[in-house]
mmCIF file of C-alpha atoms in Angstrom:
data_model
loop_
_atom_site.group_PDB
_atom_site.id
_atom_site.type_symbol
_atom_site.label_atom_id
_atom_site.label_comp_id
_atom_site.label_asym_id
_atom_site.label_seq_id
_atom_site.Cartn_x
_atom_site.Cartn_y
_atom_site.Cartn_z
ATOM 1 C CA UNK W 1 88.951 9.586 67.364
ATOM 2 C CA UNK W 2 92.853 9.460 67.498
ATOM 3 C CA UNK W 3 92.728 10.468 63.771
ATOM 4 C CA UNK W 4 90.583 13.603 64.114
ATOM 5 C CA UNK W 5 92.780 14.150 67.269
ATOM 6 C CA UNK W 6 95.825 13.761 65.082
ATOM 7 C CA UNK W 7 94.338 15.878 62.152
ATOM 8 C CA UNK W 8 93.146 18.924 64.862
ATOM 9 C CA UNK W 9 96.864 18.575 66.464
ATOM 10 C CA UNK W 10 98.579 18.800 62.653
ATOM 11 C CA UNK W 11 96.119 21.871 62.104
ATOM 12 C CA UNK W 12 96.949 23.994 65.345
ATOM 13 C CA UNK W 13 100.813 23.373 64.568
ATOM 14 C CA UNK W 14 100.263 25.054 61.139
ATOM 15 C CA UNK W 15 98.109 28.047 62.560
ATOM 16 C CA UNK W 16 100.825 28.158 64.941
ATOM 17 C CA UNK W 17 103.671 28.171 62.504
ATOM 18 C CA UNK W 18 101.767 31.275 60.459
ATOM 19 C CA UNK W 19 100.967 32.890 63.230
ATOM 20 C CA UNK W 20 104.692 32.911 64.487
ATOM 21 C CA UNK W 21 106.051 33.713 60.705
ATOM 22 C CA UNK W 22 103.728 37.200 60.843
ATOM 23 C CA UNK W 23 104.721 38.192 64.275
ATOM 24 C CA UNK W 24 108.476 37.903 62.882
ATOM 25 C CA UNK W 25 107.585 39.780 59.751
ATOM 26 C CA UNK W 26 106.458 42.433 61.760
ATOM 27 C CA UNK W 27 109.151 45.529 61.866
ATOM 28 C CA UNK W 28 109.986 46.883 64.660
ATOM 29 C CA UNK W 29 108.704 50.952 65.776
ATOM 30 C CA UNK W 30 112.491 51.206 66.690
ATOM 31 C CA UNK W 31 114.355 52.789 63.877
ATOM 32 C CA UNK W 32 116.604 49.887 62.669
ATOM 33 C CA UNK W 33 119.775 51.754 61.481
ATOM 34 C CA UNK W 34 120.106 52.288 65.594
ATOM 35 C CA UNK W 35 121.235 48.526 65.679
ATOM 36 C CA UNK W 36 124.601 49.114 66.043
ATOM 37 C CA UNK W 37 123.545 50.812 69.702
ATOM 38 C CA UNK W 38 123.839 47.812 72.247
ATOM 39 C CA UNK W 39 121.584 49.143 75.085
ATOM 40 C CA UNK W 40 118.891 49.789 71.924
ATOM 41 C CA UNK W 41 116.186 46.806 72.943
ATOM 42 C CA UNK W 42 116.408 47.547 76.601
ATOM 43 C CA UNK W 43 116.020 51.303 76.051
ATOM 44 C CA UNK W 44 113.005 50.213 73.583
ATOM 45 C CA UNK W 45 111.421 48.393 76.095
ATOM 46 C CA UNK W 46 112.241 51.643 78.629
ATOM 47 C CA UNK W 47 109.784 53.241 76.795
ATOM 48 C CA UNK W 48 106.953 51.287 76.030
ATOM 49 C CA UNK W 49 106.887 50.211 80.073
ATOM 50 C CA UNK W 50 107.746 53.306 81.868
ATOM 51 C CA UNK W 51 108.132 56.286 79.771
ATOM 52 C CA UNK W 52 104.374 55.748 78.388
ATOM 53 C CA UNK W 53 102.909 55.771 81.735
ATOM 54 C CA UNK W 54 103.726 59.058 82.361
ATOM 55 C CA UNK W 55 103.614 60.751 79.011
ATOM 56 C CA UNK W 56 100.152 61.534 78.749
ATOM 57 C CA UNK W 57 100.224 63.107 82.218
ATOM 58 C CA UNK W 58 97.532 66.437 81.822
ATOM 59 C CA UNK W 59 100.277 68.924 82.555
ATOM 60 C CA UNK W 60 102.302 67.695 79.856
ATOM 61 C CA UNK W 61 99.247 66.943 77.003
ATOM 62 C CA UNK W 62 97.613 70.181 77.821
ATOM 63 C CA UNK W 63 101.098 71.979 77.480
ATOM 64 C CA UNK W 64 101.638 70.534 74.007
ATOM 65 C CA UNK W 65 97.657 71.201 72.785
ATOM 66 C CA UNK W 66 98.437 74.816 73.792
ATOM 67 C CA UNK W 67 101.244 75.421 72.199
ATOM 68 C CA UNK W 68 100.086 73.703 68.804
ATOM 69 C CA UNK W 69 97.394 75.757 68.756
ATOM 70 C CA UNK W 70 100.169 78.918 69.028
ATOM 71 C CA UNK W 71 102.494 77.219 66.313
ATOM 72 C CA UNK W 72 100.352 75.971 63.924
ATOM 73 C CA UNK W 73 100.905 78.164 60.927
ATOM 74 C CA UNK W 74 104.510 79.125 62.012
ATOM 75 C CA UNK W 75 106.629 79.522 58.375
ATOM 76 C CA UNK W 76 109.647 77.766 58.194
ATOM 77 C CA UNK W 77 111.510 81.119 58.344
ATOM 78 C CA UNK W 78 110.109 82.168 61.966
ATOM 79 C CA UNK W 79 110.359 78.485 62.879
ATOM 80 C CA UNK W 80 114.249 78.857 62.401
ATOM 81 C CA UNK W 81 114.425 82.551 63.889
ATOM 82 C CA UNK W 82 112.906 81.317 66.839
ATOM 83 C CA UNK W 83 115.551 78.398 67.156
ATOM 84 C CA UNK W 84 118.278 81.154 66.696
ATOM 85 C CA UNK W 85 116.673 83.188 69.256
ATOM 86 C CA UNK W 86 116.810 80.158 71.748
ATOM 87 C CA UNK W 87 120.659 79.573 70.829
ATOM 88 C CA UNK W 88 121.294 83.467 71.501
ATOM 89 C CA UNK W 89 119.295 84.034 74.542
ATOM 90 C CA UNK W 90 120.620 83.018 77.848
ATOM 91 C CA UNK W 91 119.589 80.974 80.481
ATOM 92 C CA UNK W 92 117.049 84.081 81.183
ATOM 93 C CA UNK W 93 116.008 84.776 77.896
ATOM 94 C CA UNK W 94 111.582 84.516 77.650
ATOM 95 C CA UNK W 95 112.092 81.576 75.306
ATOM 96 C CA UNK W 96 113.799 79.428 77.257
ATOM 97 C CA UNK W 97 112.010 80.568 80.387
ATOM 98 C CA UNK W 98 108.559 79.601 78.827
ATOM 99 C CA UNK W 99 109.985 75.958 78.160
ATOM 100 C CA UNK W 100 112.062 75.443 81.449
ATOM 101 C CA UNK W 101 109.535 77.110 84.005
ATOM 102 C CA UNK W 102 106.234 76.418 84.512
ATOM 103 C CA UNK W 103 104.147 73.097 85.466
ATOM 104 C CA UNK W 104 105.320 71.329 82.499
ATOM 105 C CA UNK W 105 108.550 71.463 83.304
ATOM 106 C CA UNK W 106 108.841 71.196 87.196
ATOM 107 C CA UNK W 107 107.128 68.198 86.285
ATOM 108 C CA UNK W 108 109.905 66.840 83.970
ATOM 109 C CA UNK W 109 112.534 67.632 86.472
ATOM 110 C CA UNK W 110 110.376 65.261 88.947
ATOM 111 C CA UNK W 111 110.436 62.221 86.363
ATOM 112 C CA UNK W 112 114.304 62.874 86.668
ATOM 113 C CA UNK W 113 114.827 63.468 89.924
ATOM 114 C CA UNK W 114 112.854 60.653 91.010
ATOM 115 C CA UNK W 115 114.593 57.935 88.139
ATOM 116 C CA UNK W 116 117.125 56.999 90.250
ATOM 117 C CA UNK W 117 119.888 58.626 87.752
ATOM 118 C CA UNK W 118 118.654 56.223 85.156
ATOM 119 C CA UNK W 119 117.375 59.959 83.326
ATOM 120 C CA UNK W 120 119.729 62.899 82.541
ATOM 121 C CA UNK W 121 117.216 64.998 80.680
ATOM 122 C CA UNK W 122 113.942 65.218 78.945
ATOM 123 C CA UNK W 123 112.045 67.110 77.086
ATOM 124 C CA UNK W 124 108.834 67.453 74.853
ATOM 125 C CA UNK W 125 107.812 69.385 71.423
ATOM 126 C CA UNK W 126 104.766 70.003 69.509
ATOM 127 C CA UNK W 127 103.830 69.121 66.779
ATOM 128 C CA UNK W 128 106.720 71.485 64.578
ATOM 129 C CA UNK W 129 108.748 69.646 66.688
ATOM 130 C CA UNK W 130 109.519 72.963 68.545
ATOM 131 C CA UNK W 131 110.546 72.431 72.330
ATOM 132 C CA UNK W 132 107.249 72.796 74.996
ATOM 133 C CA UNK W 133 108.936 71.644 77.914
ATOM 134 C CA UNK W 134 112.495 70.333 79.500
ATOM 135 C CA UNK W 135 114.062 69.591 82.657
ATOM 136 C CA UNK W 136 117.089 71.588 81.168
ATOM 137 C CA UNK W 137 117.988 73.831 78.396
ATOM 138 C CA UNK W 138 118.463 71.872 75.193
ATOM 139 C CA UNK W 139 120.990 73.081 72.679
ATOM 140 C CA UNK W 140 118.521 73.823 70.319
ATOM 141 C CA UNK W 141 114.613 74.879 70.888
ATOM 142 C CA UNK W 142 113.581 73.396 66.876
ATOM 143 C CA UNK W 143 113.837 69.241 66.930
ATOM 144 C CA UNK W 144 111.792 69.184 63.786
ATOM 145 C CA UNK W 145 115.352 68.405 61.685
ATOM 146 C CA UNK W 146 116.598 65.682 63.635
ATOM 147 C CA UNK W 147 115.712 62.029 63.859
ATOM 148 C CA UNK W 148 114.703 62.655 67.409
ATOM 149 C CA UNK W 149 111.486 63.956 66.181
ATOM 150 C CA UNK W 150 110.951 62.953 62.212
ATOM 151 C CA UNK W 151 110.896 59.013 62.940
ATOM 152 C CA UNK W 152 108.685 59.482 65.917
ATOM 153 C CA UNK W 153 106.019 62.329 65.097
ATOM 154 C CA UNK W 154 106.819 62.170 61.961
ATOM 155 C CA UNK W 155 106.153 58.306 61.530
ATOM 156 C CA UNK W 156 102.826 58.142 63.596
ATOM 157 C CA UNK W 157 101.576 56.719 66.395
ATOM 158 C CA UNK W 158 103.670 54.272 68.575
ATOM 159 C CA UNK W 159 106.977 55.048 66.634
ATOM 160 C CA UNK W 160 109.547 54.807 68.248
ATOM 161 C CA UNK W 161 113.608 55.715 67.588
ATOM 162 C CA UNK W 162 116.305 54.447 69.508
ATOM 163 C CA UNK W 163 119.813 57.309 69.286
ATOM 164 C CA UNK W 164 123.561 56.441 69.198
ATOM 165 C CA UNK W 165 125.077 56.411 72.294
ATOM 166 C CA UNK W 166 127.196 59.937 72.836
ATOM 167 C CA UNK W 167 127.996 62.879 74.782
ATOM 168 C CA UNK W 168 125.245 64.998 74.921
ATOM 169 C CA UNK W 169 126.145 68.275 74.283
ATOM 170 C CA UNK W 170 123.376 69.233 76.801
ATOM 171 C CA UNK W 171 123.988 67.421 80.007
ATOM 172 C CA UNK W 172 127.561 66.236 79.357
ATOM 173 C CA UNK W 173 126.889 62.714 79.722
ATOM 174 C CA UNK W 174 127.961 59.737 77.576
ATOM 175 C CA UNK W 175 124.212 58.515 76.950
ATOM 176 C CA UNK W 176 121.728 57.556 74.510
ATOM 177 C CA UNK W 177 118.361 59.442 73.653
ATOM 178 C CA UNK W 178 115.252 57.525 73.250
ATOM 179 C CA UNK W 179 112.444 59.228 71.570
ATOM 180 C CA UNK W 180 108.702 58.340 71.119
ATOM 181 C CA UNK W 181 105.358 59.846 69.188
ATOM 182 C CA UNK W 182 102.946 61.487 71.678
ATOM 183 C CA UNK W 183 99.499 61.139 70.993
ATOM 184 C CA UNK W 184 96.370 62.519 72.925
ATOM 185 C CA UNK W 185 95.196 60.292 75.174
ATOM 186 C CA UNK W 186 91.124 62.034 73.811
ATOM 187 C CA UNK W 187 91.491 61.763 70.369
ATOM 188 C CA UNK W 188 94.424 59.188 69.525
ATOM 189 C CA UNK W 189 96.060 61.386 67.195
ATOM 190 C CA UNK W 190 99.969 62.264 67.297
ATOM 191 C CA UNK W 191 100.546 66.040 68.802
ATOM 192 C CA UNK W 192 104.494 65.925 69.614
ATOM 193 C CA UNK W 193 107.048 63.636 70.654
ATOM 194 C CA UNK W 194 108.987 63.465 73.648
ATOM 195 C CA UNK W 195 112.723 62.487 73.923
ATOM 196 C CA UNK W 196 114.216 60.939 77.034
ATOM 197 C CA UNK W 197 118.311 60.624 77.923
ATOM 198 C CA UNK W 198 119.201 57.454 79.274
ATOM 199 C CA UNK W 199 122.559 56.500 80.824
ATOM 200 C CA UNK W 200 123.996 52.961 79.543
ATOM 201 C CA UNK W 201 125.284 51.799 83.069
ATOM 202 C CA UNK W 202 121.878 51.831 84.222
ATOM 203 C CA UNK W 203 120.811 48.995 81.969
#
């Protein structure tokens, strides 16, 4: 009896052992050249706990399947004249208006207003990575270039990339964007990203 015990307790220290070894070996969504950013885990975990709850609100996902189905076969040449039309255009310009104004976006500007200054901005794309919604004007309208957008979207679902911590040309702030895929909540597939700015004095 103590000898099976003692062979069973040997046996569930080596399942143990692998299973610990393959959770380790498992890489994290984060982007891993971010490492250098100190606030990166707690930002991470931002995310996955808080962000996620509210990403997949309807206003937002039916925003982004709309606009995919509008963008879809946009050329890389009109995907770039619309990002210099966003750069040109004023705070009044239609662009801009479609992607600050509307549901979508007075919702945004409640996720910040009501984050306890922890958020200075946010904002969502499709799936060219061109901007759907934001609580304020971006400097650009076409994320599709930047890390922001091809090691979320463009890794799959649950990636997740961690930013440098900087002034944002945006919002002026010394802070740190966070970024994650967005997937619909009906069919599990990736159909934009969203990117969240987080101030470092709130973690």
């Amino acid at each position: 009896m103590v000898k099976a015990f003692s062979s069973l307790y040997r046996l569930a220290l080596a399942l143990f052992a692998s299973v610990a070894i393959c959770v380790m070996a498992v890489p994290s969504m984060a982007a891993e050249e971010n490492n250098d950013n100190e606030f990166a885990p707690h930002m991470t975990l931002y995310m996955t706990h808080t962000v996620s709850e509210w990403v997949h609100n309807r206003i937002l996902i039916e925003a982004i399947r709309a606009q995919n189905l509008v963008t879809v076969g946009l050329s890389e040449e009109e995907i770039i004249a619309l990002d210099n039309e966003w750069r040109a255009t004023g705070r009044t310009g239609t662009l801009r208006s479609q992607v600050l104004d509307g549901a979508a976006g007075d919702f945004l500007r409640m996720i910040v207003e009501a984050s306890d200054e922890m958020i200075t901005e946010v904002f969502v794309t499709d799936a060219l990575g061109l901007n759907v919604a934001a609580s304020v004007a971006t400097s650009d309208y076409w994320q599709g270039d930047e890390d922001k957008f091809s090691k979320t979207f463009g890794v799959g679902v649950g990636a997740i990339h961690i930013g440098n911590m900087e002034v944002d040309r945006s919002t002026g702030a010394y802070q740190g964007q966070a970024s994650m895929t967005i997937t619909d909540p009906d069919s599990g597939l990736p159909i934009g990203s969203v990117t969240v700015g987080l101030l470092p004095d709130m973690f």
